[in-house]
PDB file of C-alpha atoms in Angstrom:
ATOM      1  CA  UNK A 230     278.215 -19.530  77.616  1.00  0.00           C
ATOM      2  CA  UNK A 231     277.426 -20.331  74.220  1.00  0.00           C
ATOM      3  CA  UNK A 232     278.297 -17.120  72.561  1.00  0.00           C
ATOM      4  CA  UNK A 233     281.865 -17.701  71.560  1.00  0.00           C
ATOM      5  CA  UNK A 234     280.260 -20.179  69.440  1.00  0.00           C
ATOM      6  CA  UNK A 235     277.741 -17.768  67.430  1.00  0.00           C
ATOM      7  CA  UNK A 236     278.757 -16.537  63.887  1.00  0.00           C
ATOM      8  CA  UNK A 237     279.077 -13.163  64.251  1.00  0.00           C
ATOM      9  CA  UNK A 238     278.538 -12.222  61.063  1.00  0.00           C
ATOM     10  CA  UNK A 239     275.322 -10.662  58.654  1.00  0.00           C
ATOM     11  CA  UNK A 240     274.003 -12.357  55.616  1.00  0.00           C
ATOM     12  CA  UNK A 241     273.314  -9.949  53.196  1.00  0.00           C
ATOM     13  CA  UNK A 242     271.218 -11.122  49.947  1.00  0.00           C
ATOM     14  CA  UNK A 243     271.641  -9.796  46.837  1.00  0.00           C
ATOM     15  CA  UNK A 244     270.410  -9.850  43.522  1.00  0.00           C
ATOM     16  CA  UNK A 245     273.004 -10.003  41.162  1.00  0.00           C
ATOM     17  CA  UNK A 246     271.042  -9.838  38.107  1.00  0.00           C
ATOM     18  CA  UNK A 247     271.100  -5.610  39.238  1.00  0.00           C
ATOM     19  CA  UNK A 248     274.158  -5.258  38.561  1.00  0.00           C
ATOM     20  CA  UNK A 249     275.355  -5.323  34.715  1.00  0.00           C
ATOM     21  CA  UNK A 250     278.569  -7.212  34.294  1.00  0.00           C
ATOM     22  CA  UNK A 251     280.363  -4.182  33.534  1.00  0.00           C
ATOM     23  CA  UNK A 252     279.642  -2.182  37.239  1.00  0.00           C
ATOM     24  CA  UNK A 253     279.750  -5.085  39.677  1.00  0.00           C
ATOM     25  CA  UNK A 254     280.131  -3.891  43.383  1.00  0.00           C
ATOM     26  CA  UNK A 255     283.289  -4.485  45.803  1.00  0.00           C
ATOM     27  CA  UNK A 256     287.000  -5.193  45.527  1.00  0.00           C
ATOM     28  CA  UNK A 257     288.442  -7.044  42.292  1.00  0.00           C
ATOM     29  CA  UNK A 258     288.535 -10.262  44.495  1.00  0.00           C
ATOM     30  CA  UNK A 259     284.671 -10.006  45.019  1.00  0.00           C
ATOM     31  CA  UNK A 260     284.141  -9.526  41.485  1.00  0.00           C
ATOM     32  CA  UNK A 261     285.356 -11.959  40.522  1.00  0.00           C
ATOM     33  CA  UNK A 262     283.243 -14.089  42.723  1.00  0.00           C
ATOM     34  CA  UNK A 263     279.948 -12.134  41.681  1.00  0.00           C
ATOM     35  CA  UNK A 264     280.795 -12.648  37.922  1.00  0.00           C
ATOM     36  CA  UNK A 265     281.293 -16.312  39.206  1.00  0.00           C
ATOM     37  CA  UNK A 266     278.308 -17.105  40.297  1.00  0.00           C
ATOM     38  CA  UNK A 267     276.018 -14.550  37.690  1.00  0.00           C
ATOM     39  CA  UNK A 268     278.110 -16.915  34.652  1.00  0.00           C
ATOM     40  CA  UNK A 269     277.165 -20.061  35.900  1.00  0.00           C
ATOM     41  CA  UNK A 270     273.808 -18.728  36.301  1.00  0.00           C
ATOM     42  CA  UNK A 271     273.434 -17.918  32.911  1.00  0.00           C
ATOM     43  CA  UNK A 272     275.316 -20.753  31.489  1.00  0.00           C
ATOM     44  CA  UNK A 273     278.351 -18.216  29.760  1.00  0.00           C
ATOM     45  CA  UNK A 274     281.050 -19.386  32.898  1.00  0.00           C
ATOM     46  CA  UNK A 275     283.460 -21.711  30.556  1.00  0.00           C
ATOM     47  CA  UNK A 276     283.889 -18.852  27.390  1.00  0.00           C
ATOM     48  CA  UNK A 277     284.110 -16.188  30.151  1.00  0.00           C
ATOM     49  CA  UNK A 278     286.292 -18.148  32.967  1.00  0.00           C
ATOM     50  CA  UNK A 279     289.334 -15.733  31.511  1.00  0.00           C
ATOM     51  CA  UNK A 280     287.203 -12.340  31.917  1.00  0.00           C
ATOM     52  CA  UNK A 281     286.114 -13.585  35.261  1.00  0.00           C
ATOM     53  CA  UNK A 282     290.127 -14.638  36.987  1.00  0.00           C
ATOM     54  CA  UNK A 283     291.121 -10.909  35.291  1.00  0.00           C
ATOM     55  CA  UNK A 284     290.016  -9.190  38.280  1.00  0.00           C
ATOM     56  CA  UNK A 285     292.673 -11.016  39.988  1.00  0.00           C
ATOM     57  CA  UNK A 286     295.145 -10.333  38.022  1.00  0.00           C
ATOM     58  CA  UNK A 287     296.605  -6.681  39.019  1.00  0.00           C
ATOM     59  CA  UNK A 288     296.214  -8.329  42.209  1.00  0.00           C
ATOM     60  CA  UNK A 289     299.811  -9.530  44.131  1.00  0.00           C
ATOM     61  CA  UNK A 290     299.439 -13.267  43.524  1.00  0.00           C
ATOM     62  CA  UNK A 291     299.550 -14.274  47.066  1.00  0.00           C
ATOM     63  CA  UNK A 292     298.220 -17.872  49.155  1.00  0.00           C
ATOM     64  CA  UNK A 293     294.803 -15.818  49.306  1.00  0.00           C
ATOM     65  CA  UNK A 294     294.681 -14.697  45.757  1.00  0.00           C
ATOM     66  CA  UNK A 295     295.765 -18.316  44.843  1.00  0.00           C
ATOM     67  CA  UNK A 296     293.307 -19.661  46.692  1.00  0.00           C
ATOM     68  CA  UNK A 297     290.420 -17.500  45.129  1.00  0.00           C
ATOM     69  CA  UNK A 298     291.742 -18.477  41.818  1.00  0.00           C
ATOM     70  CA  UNK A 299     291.548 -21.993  42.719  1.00  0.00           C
ATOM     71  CA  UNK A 300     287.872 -21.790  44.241  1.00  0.00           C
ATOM     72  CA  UNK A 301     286.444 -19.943  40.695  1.00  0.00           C
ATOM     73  CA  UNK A 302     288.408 -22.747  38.563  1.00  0.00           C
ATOM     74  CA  UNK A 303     286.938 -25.514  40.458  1.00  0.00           C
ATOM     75  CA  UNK A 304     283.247 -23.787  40.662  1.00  0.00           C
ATOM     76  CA  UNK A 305     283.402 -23.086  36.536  1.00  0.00           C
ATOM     77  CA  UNK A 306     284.403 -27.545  36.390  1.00  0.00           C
ATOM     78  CA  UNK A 307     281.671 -27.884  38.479  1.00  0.00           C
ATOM     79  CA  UNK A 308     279.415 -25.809  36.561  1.00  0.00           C
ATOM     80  CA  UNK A 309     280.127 -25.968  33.214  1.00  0.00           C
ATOM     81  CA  UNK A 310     281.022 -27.973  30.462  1.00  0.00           C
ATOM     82  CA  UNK A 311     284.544 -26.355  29.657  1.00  0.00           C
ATOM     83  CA  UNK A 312     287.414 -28.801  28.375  1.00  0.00           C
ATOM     84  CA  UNK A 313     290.680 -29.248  29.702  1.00  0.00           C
ATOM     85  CA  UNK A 314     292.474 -26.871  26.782  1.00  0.00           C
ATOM     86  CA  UNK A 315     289.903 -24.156  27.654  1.00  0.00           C
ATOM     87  CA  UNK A 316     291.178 -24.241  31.284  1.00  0.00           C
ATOM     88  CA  UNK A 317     294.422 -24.525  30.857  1.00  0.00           C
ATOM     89  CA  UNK A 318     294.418 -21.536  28.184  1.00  0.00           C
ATOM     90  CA  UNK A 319     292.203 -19.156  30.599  1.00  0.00           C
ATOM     91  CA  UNK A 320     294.910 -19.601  33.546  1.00  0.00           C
ATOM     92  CA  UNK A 321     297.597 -19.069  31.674  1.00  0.00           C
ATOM     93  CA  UNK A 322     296.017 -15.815  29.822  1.00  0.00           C
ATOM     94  CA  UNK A 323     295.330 -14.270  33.042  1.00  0.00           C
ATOM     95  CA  UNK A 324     298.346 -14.606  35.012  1.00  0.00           C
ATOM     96  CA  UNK A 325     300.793 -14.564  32.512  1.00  0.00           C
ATOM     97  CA  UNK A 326     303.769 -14.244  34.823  1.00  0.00           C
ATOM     98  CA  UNK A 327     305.974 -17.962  35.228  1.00  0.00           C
ATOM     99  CA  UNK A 328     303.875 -18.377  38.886  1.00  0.00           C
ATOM    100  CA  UNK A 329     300.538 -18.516  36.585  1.00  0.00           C
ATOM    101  CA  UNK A 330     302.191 -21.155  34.128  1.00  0.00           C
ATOM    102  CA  UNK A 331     302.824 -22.864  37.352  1.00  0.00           C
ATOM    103  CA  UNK A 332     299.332 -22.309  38.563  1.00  0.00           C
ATOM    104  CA  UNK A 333     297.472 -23.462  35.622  1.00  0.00           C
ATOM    105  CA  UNK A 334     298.990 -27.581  35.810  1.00  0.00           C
ATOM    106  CA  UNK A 335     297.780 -27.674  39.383  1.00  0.00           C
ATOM    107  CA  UNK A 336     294.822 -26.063  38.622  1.00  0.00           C
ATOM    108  CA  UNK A 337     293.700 -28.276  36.036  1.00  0.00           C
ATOM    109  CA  UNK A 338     294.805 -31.668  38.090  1.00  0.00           C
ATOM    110  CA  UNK A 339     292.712 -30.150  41.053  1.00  0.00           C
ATOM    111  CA  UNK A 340     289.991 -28.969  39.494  1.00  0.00           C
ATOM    112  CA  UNK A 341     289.162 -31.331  36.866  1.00  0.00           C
ATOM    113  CA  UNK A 342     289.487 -33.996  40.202  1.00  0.00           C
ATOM    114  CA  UNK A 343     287.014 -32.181  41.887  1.00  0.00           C
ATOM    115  CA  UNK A 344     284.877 -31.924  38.758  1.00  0.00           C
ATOM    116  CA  UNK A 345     284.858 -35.898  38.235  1.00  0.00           C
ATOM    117  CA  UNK A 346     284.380 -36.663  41.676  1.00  0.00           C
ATOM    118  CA  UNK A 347     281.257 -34.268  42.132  1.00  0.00           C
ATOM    119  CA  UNK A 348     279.819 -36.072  38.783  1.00  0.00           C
ATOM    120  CA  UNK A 349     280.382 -39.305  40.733  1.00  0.00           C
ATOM    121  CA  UNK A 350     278.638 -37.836  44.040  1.00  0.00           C
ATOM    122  CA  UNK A 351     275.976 -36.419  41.527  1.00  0.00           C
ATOM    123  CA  UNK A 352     275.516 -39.937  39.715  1.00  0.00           C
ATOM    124  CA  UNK A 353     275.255 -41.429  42.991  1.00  0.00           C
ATOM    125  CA  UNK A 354     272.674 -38.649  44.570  1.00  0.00           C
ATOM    126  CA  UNK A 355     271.154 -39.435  41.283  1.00  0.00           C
ATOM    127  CA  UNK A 356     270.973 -43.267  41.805  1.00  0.00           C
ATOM    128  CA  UNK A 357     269.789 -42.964  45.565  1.00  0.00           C
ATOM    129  CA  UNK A 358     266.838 -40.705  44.883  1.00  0.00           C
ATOM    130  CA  UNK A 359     265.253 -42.799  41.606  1.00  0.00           C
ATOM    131  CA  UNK A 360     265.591 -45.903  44.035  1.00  0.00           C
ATOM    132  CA  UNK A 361     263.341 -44.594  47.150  1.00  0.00           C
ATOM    133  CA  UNK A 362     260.854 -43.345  43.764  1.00  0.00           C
ATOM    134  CA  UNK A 363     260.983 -46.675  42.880  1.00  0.00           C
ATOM    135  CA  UNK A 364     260.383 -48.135  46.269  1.00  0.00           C
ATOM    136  CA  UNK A 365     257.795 -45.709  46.710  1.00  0.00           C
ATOM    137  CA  UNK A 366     255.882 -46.650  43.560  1.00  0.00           C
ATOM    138  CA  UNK A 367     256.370 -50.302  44.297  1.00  0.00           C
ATOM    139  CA  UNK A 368     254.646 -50.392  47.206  1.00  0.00           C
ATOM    140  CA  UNK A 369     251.767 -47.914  45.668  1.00  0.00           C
ATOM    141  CA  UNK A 370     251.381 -50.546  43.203  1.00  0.00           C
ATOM    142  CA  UNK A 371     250.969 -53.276  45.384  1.00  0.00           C
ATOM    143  CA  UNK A 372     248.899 -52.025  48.087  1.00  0.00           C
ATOM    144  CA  UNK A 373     246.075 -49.758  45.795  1.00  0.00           C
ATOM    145  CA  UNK A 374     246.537 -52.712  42.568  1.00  0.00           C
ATOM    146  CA  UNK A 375     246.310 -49.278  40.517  1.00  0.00           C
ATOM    147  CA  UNK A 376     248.560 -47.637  38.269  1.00  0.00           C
ATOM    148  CA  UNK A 377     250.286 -44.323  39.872  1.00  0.00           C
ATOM    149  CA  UNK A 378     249.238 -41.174  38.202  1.00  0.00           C
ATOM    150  CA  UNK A 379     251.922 -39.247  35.868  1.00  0.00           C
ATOM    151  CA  UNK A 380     251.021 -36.270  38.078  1.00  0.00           C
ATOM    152  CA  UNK A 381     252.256 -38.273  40.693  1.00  0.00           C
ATOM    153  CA  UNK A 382     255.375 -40.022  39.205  1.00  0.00           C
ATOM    154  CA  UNK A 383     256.099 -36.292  37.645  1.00  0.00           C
ATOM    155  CA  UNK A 384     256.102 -34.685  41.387  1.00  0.00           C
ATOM    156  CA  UNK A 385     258.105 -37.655  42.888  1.00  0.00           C
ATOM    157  CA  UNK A 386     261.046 -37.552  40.286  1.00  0.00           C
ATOM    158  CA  UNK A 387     261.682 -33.505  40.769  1.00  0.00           C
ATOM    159  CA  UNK A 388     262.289 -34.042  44.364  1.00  0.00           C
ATOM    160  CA  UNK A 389     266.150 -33.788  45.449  1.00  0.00           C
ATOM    161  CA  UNK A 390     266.130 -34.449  49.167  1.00  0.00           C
ATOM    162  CA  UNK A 391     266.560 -38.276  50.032  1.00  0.00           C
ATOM    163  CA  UNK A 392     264.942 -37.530  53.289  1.00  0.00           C
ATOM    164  CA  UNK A 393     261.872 -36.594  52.223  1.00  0.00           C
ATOM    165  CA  UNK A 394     261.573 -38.997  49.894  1.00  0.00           C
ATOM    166  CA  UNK A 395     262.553 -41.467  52.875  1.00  0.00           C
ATOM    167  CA  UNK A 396     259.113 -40.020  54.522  1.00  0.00           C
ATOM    168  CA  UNK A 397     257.262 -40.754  51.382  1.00  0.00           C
ATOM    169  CA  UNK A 398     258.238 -44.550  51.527  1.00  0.00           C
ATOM    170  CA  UNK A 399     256.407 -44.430  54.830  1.00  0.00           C
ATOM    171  CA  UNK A 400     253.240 -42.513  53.744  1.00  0.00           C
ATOM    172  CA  UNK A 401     252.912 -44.649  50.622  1.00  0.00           C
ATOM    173  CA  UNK A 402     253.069 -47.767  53.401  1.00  0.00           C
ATOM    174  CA  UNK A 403     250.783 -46.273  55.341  1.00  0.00           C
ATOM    175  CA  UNK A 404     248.339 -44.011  53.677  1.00  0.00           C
ATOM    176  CA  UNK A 405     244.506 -45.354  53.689  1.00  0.00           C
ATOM    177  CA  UNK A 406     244.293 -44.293  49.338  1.00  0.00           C
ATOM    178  CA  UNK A 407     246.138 -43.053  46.777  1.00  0.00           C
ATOM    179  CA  UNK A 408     244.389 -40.073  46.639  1.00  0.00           C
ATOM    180  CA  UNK A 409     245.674 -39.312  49.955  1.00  0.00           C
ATOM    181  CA  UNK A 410     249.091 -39.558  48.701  1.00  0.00           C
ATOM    182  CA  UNK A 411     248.780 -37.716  45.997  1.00  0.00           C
ATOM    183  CA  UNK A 412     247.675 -35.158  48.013  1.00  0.00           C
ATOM    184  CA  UNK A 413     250.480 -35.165  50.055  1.00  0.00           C
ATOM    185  CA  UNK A 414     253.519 -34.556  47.262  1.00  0.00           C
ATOM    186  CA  UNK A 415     251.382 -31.824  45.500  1.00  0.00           C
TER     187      UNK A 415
END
């Protein structure tokens, strides 16, 4: 009964660093997200944003191609530090016909939107997890009268997930030593 429910689809993994940028696999729309996601790896995404939206552009620019365009603008805001100018410019290279010059104001507004509001998500993740570390340490401190190891401090500030922080809140209430904590994030 459930079936109609189940993805039917395969997840294939794949390590892009195989593939120089010069012979990536699939159609130009799939390059372009593969040279997406290997520039934001290595940090080159905002001076190559123009190289990367060129496999699009041969491409009819259709809702679908738009749309891919769109998604690759927004992911180099998100992962990047490229300006407004630098955006602007790199849409309006690539598709240089008057739907582009079109494209490349809406672009911008959208993705630059995007881009502040995932740095205010971000600052607020941010915020959330340093106060459970504080919580955490707070009631470490008052229960042992110790001071918390750096090793310990230094394991609690690289975790990311709120929940599990939430869990460590409860071990550090209920844990019979620090040791025993310490233990536990290791």
């Amino acid at each position: 009964e459930l079936k109609p429910f189940v993805p039917q689809f395969t997840i294939i993994f794949i390590n892009l660093n195989w593939f120089p940028y010069d012979r990536l696999p699939g159609k130009p729309e799939t390059q372009a997200i593969a040279e997406s996601l290997k520039r934001a790896t290595d940090g080159t995404f905002a001076e190559n944003l123009g190289h990367v939206l060129s496999y699009l552009n041969p491409l009819p620019l259709d809702a679908h191609i738009r749309d891919i365009a769109a998604q690759i603008a927004t992911y180099c805001v998100w992962t990047s530090d490229i300006s407004r100018d630098q955006f602007q410019n790199a849409i309006q290279k690539t598709f240089t016909r008057q739907e582009g010059i079109n494209m490349s104001g809406s672009f911008v507004k959208e993705a630059m939107l995007k881009g502040e509001l995932q740095g205010e998500l971000k600052g607020e993740l941010k915020g959330e997890l340093k106060g459970k570390i504080n919580a955490i340490l707070i009631v470490l401190r008052a229960r042992f009268h110790e001071e918390v190891p750096h090793s310990v401090i230094d394991s609690l500030e690289q975790r990311t997930d709120a929940v599990a922080l939430e869990s460590l809140v409860v071990l550090a209430a209920t844990c019979s030593s620090l040791d025993e904590f310490a233990e536990a994030v290791k």
